[in-house]
CSV table of C-alpha atoms and ligand atoms in Angstrom, one decimal:
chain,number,residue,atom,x,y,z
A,1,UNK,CA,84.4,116.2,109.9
A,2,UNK,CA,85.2,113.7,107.3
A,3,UNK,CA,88.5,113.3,105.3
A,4,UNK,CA,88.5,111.0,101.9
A,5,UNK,CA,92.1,110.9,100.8
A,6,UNK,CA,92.0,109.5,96.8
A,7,UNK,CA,95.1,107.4,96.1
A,8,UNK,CA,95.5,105.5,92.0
A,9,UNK,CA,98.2,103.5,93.5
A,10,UNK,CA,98.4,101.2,96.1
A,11,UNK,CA,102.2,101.2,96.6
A,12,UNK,CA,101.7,105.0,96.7
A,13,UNK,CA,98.9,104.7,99.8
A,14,UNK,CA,100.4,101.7,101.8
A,15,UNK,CA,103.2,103.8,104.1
A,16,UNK,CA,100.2,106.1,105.2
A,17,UNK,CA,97.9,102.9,105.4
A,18,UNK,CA,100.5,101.3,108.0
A,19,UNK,CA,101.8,104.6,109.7
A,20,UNK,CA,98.5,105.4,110.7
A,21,UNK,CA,97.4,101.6,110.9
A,22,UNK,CA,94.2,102.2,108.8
A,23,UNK,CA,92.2,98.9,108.3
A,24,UNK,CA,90.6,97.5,105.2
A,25,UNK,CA,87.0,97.6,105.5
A,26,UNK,CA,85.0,95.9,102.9
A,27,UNK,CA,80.8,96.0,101.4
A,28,UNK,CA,81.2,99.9,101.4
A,29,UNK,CA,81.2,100.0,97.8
A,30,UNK,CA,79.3,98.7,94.7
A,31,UNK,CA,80.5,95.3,94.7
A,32,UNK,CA,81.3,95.5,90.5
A,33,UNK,CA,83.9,98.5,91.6
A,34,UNK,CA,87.3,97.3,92.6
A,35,UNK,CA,88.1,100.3,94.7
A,36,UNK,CA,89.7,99.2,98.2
A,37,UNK,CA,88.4,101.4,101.5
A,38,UNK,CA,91.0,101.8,104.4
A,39,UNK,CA,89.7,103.7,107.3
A,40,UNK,CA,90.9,105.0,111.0
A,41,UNK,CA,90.2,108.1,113.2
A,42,UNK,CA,92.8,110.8,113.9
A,43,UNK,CA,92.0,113.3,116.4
A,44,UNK,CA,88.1,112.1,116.4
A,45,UNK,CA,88.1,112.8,112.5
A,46,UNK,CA,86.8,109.5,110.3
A,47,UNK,CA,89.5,109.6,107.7
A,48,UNK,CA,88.9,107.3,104.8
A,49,UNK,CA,91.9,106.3,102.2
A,50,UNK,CA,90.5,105.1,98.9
A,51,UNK,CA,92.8,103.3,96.7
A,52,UNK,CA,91.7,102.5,92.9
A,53,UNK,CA,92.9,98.8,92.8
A,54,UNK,CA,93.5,96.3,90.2
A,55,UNK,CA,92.7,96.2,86.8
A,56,UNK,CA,92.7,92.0,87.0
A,57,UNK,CA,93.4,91.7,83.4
A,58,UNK,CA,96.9,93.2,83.5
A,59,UNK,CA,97.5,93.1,87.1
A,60,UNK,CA,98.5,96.7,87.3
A,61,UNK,CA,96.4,99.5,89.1
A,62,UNK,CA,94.1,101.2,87.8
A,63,UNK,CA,95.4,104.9,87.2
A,64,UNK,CA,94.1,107.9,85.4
A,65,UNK,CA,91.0,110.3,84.8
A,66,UNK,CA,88.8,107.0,84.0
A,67,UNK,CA,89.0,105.0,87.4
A,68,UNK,CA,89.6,108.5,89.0
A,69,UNK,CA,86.2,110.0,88.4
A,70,UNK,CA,84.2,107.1,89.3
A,71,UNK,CA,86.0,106.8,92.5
A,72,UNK,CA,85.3,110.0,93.3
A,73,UNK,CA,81.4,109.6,92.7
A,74,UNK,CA,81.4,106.4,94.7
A,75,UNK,CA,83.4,107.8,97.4
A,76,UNK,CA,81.0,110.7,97.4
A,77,UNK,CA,78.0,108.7,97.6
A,78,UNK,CA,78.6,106.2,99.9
A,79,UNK,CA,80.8,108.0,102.4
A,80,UNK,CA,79.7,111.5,102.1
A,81,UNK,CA,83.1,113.3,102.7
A,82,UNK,CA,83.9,116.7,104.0
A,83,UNK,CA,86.7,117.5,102.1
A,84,UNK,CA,88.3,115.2,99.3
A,85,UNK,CA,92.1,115.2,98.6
A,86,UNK,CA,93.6,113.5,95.6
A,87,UNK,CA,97.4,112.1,97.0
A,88,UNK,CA,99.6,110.7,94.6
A,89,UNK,CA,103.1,111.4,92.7
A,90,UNK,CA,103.9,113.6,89.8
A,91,UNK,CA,105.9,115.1,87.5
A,92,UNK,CA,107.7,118.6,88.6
A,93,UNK,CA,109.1,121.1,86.7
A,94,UNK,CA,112.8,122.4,87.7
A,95,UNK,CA,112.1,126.4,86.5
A,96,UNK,CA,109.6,126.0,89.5
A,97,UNK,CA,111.9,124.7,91.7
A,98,UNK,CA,110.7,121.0,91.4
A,99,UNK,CA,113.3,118.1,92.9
A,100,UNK,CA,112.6,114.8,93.5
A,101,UNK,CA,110.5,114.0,96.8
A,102,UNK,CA,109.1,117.6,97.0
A,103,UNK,CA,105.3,117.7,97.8
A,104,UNK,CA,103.1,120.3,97.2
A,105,UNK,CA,99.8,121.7,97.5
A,106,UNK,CA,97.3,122.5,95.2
A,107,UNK,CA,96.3,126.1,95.0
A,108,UNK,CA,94.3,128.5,92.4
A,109,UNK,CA,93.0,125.4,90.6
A,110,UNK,CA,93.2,122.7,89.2
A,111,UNK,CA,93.5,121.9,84.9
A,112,UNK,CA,93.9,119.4,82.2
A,113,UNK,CA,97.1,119.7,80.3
A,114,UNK,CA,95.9,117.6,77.2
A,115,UNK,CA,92.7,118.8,76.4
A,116,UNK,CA,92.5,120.9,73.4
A,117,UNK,CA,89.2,121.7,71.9
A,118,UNK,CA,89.6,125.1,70.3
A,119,UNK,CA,85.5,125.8,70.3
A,120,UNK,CA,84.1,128.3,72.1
A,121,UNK,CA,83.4,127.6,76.1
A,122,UNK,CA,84.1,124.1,74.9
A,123,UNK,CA,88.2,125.0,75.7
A,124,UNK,CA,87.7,126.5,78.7
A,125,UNK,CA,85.5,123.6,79.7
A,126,UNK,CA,88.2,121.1,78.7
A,127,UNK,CA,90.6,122.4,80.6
A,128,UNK,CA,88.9,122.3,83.2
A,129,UNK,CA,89.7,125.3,86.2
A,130,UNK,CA,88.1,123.6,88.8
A,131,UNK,CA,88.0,124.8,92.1
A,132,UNK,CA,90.4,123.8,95.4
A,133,UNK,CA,90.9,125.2,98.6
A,134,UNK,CA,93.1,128.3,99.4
A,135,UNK,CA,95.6,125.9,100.8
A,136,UNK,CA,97.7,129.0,102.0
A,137,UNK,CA,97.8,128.7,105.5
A,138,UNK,CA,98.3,125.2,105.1
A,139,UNK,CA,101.4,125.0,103.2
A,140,UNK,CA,103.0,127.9,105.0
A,141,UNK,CA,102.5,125.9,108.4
A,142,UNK,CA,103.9,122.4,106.9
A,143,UNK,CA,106.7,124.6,104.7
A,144,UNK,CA,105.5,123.6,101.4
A,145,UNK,CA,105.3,125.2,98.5
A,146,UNK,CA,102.1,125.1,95.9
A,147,UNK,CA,100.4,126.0,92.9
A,148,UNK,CA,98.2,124.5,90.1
A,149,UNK,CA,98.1,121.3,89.7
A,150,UNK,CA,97.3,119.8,86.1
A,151,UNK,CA,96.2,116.4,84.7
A,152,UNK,CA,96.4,114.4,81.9
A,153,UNK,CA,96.3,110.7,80.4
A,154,UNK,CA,99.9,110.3,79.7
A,155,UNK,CA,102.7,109.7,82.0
A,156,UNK,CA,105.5,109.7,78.6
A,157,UNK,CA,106.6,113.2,78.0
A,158,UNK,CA,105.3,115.1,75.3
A,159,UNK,CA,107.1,118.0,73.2
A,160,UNK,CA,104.7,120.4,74.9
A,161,UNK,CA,105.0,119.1,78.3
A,162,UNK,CA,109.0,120.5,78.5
A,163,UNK,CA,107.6,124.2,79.1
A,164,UNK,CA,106.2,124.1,82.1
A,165,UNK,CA,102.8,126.2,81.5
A,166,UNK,CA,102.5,129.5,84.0
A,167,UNK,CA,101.5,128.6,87.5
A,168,UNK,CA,101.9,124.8,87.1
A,169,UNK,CA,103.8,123.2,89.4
A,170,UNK,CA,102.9,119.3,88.7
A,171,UNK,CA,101.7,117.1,86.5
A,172,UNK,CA,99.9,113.5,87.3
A,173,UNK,CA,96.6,111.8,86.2
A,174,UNK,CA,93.8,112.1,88.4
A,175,UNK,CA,93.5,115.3,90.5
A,176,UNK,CA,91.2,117.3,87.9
A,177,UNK,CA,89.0,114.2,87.1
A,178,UNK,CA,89.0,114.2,91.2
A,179,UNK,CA,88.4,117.7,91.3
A,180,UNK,CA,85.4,117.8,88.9
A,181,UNK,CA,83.4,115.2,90.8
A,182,UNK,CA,83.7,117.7,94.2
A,183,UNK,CA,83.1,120.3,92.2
A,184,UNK,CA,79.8,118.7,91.1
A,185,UNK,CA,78.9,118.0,94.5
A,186,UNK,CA,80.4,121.2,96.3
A,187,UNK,CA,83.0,118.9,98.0
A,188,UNK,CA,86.2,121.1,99.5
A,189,UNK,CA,88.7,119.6,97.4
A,190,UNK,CA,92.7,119.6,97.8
A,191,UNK,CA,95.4,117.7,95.8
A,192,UNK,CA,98.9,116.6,97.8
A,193,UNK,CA,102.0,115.8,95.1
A,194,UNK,CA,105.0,114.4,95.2
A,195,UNK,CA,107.5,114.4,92.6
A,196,UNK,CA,108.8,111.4,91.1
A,197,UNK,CA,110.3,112.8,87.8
A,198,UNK,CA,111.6,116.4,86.2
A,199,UNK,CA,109.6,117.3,83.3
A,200,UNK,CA,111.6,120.1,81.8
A,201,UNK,CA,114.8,117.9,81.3
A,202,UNK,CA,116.1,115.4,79.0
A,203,UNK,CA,115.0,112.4,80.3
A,204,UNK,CA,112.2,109.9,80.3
A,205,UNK,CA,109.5,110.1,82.7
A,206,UNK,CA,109.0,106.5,83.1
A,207,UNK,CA,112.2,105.6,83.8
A,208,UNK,CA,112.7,108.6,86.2
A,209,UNK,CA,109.3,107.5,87.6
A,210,UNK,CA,110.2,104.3,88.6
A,211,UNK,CA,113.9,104.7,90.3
A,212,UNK,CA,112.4,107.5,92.3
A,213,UNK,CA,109.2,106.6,92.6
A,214,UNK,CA,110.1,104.9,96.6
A,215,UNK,CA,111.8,108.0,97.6
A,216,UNK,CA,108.6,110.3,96.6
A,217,UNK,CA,106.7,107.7,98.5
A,218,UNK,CA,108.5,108.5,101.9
A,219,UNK,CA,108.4,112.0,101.7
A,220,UNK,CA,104.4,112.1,100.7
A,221,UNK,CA,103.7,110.1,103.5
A,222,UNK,CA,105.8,112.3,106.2
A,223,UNK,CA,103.7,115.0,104.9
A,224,UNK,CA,100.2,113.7,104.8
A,225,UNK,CA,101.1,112.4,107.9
A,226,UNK,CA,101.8,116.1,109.2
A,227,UNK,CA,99.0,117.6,107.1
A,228,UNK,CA,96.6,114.9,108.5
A,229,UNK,CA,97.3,115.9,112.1
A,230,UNK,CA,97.1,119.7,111.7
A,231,UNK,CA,93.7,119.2,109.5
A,232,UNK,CA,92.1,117.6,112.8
A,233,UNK,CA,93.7,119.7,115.6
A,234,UNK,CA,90.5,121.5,117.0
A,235,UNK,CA,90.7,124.6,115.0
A,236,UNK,CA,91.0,122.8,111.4
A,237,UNK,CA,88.4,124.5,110.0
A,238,UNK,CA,90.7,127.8,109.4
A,239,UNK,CA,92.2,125.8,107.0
A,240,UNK,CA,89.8,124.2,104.5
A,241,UNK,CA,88.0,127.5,103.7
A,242,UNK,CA,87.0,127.8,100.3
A,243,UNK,CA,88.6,130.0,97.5
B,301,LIG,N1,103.0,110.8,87.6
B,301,LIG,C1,104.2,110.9,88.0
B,301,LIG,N2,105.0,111.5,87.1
B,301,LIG,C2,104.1,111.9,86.1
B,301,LIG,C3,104.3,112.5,84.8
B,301,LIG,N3,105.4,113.0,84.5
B,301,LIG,N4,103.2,112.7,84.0
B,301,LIG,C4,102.0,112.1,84.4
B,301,LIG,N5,101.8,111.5,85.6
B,301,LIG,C5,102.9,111.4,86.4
């Protein structure tokens, strides 16, 4: 089995790149993409971290659905993954019983938030509904909770953003562009989340972002780390079935 695990940041990748002392490995991808490639083996597993790099121009990563999609495709083409995961932070909502370092898992599907194209198919389309694993099992062996997991281009709050919409549990910026791509190529597809800021609270999300933003590091990398490790244990397939 192969493992791609999607990271936009690098900060947001680097614990899990040194924990499980993944190397750099470069000429895997188009040379015109500045996607970095970080692999290493656990269990007998190839597990592959991709990380979006730099936008050189403003010397910030590249985040969002743009850079997300197109590292999916690449990823997909050149390494051929078994299952895809899209790792990152997020927002979290406190009526779901979001706090600050929780991860979660995705689970029923994944949806764009800021979509709205009231057409008909064309809003269902928009928003997406993409397909993840039933991450069940998984979550209720690592003791984490889950649900849908929704994307959008924004990381400031919006006036809409406050109510947390039925079912979803956090909000980032690349999962569903992530999610499309696997969908396309009937890729298993899962999304890991840590929460860096409360949605549904009077606050700003960029400031909340950045004071919490190590904290949500350290607990997304315990967990991948766990979740990593139970993936490849011999009998990992029980838990990468398909909805
Ligand atoms: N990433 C972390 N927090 C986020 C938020 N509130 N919105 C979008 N992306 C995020």
């Amino acid at each position: 089995m192969k493992i791609a695990l999607c990271f936009a940041m690098q900060d947001e990748a680097a614990p899990l790149i040194e924990t499980l002392s993944a190397n750099e490995v470069i000429n895997t991808f188009n040379p015109h993409l500045p996607f970095r490639l970080f692999q290493c083996t656990i269990h007998g597993t190839a597990l592959s971290i991709i990380c979006s790099g730099k936008d050189t121009r403003y010397q910030v990563d590249n985040i969002g659905c743009e850079a997300a999609t197109l590292l999916a495709y690449e990823t997909v083409q050149r390494l051929q993954p078994d299952l895809i995961i899209s790792a990152g932070t997020a927002g979290g909502y406190k009526a779901r019983g979001a706090h600050i370092g929780k991860v979660y898992l995705s689970e029923g599907e994944i949806q764009f938030h800021d979509r709205d194209v009231p057409l008909p198919g064309f809003s269902e389309s928009a928003i997406g509904h993409y397909p993840c694993i039933d991450s069940s099992k998984l979550a209720s062996k690592l003791g984490l909770d889950c649900g849908v997991i929704s994307s959008g281009s924004s990381l400031r709050k919006s006036p809409q953003d406050m109510h947390a919409k039925k079912h979803v549990v956090a909000k980032e910026m690349e999962a569903a562009a992530i999610a499309w791509v696997a969908s396309l190529f009937g890729i298993p597809f899962l999304a890991v989340k840590s929460i860096t800021n409360i949605v549904d609270e009077e606050n700003l999300s960029e400031i909340a972002f950045q004071e919490n933003f190590p904290i949500a590091c350290a607990t997304l990398t315990e967990i991948l780390t766990n979740l990593l490790h139970t993936l490849t244990e011999a009998d990992a397939n029980k838990y990468i079935e398909a909805r």
